[in-house]
Short mmCIF file of C-alpha atoms in Angstrom, two decimals:
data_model
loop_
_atom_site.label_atom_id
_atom_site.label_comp_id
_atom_site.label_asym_id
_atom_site.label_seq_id
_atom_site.Cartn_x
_atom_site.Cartn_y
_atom_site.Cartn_z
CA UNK A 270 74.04 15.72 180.62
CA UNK A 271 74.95 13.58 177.39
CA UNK A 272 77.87 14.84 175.15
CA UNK A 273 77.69 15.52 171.86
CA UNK A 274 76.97 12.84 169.07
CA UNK A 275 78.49 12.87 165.71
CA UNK A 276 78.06 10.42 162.79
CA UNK A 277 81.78 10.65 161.41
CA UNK A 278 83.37 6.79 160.98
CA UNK A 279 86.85 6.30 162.70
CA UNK A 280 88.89 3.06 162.06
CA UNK A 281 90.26 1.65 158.52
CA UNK A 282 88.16 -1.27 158.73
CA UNK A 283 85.01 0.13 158.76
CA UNK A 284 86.26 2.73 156.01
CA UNK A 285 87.18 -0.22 154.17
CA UNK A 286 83.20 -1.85 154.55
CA UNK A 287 81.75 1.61 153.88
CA UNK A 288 83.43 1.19 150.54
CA UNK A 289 82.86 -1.68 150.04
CA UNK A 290 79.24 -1.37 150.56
CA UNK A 291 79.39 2.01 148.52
CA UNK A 292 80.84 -0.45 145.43
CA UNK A 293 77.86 -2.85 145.94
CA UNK A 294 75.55 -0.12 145.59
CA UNK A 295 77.04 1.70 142.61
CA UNK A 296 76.97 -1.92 141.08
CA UNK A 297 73.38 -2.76 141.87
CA UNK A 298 72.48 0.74 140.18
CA UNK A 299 74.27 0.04 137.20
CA UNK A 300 72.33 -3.55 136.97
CA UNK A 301 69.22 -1.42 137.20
CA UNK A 302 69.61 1.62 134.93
CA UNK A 303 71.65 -0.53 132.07
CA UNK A 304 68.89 -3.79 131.98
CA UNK A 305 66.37 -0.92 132.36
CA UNK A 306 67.23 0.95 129.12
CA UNK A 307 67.60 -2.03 127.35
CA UNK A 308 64.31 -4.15 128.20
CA UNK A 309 62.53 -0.91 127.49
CA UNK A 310 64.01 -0.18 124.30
CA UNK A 311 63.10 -3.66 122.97
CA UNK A 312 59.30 -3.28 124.73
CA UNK A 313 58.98 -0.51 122.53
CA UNK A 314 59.62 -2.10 119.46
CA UNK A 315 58.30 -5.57 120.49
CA UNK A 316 55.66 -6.88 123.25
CA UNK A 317 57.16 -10.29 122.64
CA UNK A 318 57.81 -11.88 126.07
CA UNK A 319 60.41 -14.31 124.10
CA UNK A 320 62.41 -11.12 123.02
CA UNK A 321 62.22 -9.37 126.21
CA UNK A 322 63.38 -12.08 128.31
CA UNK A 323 66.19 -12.70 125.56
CA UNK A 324 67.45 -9.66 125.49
CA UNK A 325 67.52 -8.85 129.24
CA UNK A 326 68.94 -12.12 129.89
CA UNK A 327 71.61 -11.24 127.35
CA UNK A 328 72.12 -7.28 129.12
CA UNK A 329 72.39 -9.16 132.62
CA UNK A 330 74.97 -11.47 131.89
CA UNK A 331 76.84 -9.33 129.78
CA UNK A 332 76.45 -6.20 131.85
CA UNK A 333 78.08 -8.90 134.96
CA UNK A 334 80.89 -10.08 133.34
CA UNK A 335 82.22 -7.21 132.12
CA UNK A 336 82.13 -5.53 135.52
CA UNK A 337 83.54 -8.51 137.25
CA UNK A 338 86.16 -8.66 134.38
CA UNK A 339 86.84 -4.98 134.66
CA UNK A 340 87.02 -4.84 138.40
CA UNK A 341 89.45 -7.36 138.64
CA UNK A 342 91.66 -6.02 136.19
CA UNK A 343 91.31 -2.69 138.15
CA UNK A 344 92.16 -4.02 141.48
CA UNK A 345 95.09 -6.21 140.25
CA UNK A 346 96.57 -3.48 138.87
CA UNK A 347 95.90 -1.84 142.31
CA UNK A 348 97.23 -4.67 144.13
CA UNK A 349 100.56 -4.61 141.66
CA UNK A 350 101.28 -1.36 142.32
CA UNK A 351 100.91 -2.18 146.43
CA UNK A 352 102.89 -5.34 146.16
CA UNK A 353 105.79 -2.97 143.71
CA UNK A 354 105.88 0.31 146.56
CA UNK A 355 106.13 -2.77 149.74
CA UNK A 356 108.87 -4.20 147.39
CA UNK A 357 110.57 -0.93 147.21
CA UNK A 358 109.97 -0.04 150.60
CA UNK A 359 111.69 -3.54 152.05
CA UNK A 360 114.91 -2.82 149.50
CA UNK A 361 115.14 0.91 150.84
CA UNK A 362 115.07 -0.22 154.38
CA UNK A 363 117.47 -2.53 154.19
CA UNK A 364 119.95 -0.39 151.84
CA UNK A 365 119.69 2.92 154.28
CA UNK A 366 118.08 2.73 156.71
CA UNK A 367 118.86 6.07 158.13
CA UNK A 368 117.69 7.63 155.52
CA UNK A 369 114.41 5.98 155.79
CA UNK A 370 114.29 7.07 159.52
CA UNK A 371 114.83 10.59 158.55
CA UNK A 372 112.46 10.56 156.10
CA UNK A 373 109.54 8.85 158.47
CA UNK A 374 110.39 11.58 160.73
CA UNK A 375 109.69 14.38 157.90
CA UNK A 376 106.67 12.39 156.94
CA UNK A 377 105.27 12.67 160.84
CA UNK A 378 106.84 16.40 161.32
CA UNK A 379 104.64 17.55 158.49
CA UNK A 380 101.61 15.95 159.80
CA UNK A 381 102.05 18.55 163.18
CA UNK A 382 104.22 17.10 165.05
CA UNK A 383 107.51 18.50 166.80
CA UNK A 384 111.10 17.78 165.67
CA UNK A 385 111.60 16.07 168.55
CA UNK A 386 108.24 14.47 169.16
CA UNK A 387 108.53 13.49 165.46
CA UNK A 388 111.85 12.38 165.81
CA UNK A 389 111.46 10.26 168.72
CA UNK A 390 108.25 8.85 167.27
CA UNK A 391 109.97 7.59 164.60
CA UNK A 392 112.76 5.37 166.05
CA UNK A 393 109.60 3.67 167.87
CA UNK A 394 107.47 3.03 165.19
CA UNK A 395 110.85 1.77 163.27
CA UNK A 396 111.98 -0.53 166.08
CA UNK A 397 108.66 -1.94 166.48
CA UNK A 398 107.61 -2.29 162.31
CA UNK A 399 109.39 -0.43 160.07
CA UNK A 400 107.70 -1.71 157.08
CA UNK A 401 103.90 -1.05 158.60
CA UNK A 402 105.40 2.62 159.85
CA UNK A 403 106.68 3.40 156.26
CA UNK A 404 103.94 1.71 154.44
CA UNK A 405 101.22 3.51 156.23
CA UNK A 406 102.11 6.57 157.06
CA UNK A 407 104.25 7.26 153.73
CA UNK A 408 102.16 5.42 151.24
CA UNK A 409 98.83 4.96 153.29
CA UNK A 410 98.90 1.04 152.46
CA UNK A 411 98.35 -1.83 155.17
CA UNK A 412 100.32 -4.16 154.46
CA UNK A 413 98.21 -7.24 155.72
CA UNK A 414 95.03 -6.08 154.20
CA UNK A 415 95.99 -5.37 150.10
CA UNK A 416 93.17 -5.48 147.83
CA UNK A 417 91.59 -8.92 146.59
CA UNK A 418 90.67 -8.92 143.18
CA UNK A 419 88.80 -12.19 143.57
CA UNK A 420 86.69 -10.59 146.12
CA UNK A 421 85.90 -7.07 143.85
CA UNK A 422 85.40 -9.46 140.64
CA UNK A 423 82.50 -11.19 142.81
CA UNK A 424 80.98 -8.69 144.57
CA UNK A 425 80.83 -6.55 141.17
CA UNK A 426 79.29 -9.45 140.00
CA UNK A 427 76.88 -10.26 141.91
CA UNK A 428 75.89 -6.43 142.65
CA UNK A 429 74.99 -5.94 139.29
CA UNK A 430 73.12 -8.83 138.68
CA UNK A 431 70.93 -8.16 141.84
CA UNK A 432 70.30 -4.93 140.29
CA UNK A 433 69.19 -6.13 136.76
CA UNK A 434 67.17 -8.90 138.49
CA UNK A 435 64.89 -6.34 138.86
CA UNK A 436 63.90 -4.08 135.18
CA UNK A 437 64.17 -8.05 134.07
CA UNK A 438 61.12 -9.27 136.05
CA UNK A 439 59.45 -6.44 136.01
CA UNK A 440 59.22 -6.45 132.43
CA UNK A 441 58.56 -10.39 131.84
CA UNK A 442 56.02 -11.02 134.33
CA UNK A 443 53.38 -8.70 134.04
CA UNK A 444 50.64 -9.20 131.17
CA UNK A 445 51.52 -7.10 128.52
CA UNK A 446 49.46 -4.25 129.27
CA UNK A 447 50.97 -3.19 131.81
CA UNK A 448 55.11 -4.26 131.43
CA UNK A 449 56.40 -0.90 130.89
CA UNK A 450 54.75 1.00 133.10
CA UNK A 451 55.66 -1.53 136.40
CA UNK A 452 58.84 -1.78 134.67
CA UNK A 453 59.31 2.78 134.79
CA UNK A 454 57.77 2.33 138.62
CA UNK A 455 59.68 -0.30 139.88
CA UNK A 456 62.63 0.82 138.50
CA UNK A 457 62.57 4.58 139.07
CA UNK A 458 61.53 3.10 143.34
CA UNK A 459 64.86 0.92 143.11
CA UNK A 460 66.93 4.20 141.99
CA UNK A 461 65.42 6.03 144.58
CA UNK A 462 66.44 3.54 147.03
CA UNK A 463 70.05 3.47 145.61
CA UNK A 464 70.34 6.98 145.12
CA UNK A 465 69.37 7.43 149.01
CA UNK A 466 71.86 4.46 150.28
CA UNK A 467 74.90 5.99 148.47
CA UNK A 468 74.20 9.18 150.12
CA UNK A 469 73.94 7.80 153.53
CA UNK A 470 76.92 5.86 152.69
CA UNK A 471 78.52 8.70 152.07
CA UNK A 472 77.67 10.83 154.44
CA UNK A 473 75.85 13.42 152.07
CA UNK A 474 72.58 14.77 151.77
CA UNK A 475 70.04 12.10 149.81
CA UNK A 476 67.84 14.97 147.84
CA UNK A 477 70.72 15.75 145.16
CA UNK A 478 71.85 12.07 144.73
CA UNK A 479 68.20 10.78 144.44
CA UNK A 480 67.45 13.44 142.43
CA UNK A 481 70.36 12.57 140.28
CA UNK A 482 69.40 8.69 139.77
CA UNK A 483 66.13 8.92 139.00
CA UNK A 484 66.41 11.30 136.33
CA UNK A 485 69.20 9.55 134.88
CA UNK A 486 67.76 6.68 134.88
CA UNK A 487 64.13 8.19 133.22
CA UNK A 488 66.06 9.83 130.64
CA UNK A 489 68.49 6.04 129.79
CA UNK A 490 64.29 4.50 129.41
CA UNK A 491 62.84 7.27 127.71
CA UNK A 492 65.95 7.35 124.78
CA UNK A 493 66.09 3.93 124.60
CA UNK A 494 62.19 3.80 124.25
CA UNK A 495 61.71 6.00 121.99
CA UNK A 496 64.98 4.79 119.82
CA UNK A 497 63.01 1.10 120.19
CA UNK A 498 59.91 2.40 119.13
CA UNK A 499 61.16 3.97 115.84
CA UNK A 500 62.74 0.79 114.67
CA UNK A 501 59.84 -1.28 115.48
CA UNK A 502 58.14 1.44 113.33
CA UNK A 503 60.11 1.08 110.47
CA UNK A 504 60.07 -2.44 110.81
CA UNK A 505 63.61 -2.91 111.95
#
């Protein structure tokens, strides 16, 4: 007779990948649906290939460095405020530390464990690390593994430009007949597939977040169509 299976995630590392991977795929969608709206919007006021590529050239890298830029700004500021609570952990420790251990044993008391249990867990944790005991269990921080913002910069990076890889050859490399509408399919297939993955990723159910990312991302094509299509109309 098997036990029972589950699909719940234990460990810090791996709910540190799971995020990770979660980031990747918010990034890649972001590539999609942002190149997406704005190759369409020019197809609709232009079938020039010239213009197209231009301008989705121009969304990628744009669209890239500003989320690398803006993810590293994010995560140093993140880091900072790690580096600043470690900092203030270290000076506390060595100014009282019996009021530290009191306050570690509060900190484990209130997570369901006895006075005494809590007490006497504690002094170990103190004797063996006091800095890892207070920094994880008081400010839920490891103190060997603090944020990169090198490695968020990149991988927003390179997310998003995977992601508007995509809306950008669909809409160059088809005659022009037929851009837009492999552009809306292979687009509104790559939101499905990030729509399911961030779901899985997150344990939820895929129908809402599909759901979700495909209409969003018809609605961003069919604005910026139709807003593309009234200035090549008016000769904009």
């Amino acid at each position: 007779m098997t036990g029972p299976t589950h699909d719940e995630t234990h460990g810090g590392a791996l709910g540190s990948r799971l995020n990770w991977l979660r980031a990747a795929v918010l990034g890649a969608n972001d590539g999609i649906v942002s190149t997406a709206g704005l190759v369409v919007g020019v197809a609709g006021a232009t079938d020039s290939r010239t213009a197209l590529l231009t301008a989705g050239l121009a969304g990628l890298l744009a669209g890239s460095m500003s989320m690398a830029a803006g993810e590293y700004v994010s995560v140093s500021t993140q880091r900072d405020s790690e580096r600043a609570a470690l900092a203030q952990e270290r000076r506390e420790l060595r100014e009282q530390p019996e009021a530290e251990l009191r306050e570690l044993t509060e900190l484990l008391r209130a997570r369901g464990l006895s006075q005494e249990v809590a007490r006497d867990a504690a002094r170990q944790l103190t004797a063996r690390d006091a800095l890892r005991a207070h920094a994880s269990v008081e400010l839920g921080i490891d103190p060997d593994a603090l944020t990169n913002p090198w490695h968020a910069a990149w991988a927003s990076f390179l997310a998003f430009t995977v992601g508007a890889l995509l809306p950008l050859l669909a809409i160059v490399l088809p005659p022009p007949g037929l851009r837009l509408a492999v552009t809306v399919l292979s687009v509104l297939a790559a939101l499905v597939l990030t729509g399911f993955s961030s779901a899985r990723l997150g344990a939820a159910r895929p129908g809402r977040a599909v759901l979700r990312n495909t209409a969003g991302g018809a609605l961003a094509m069919a604005v910026t169509y139709a807003a593309g299509a009234l200035l090549g109309a008016a000769g904009a």
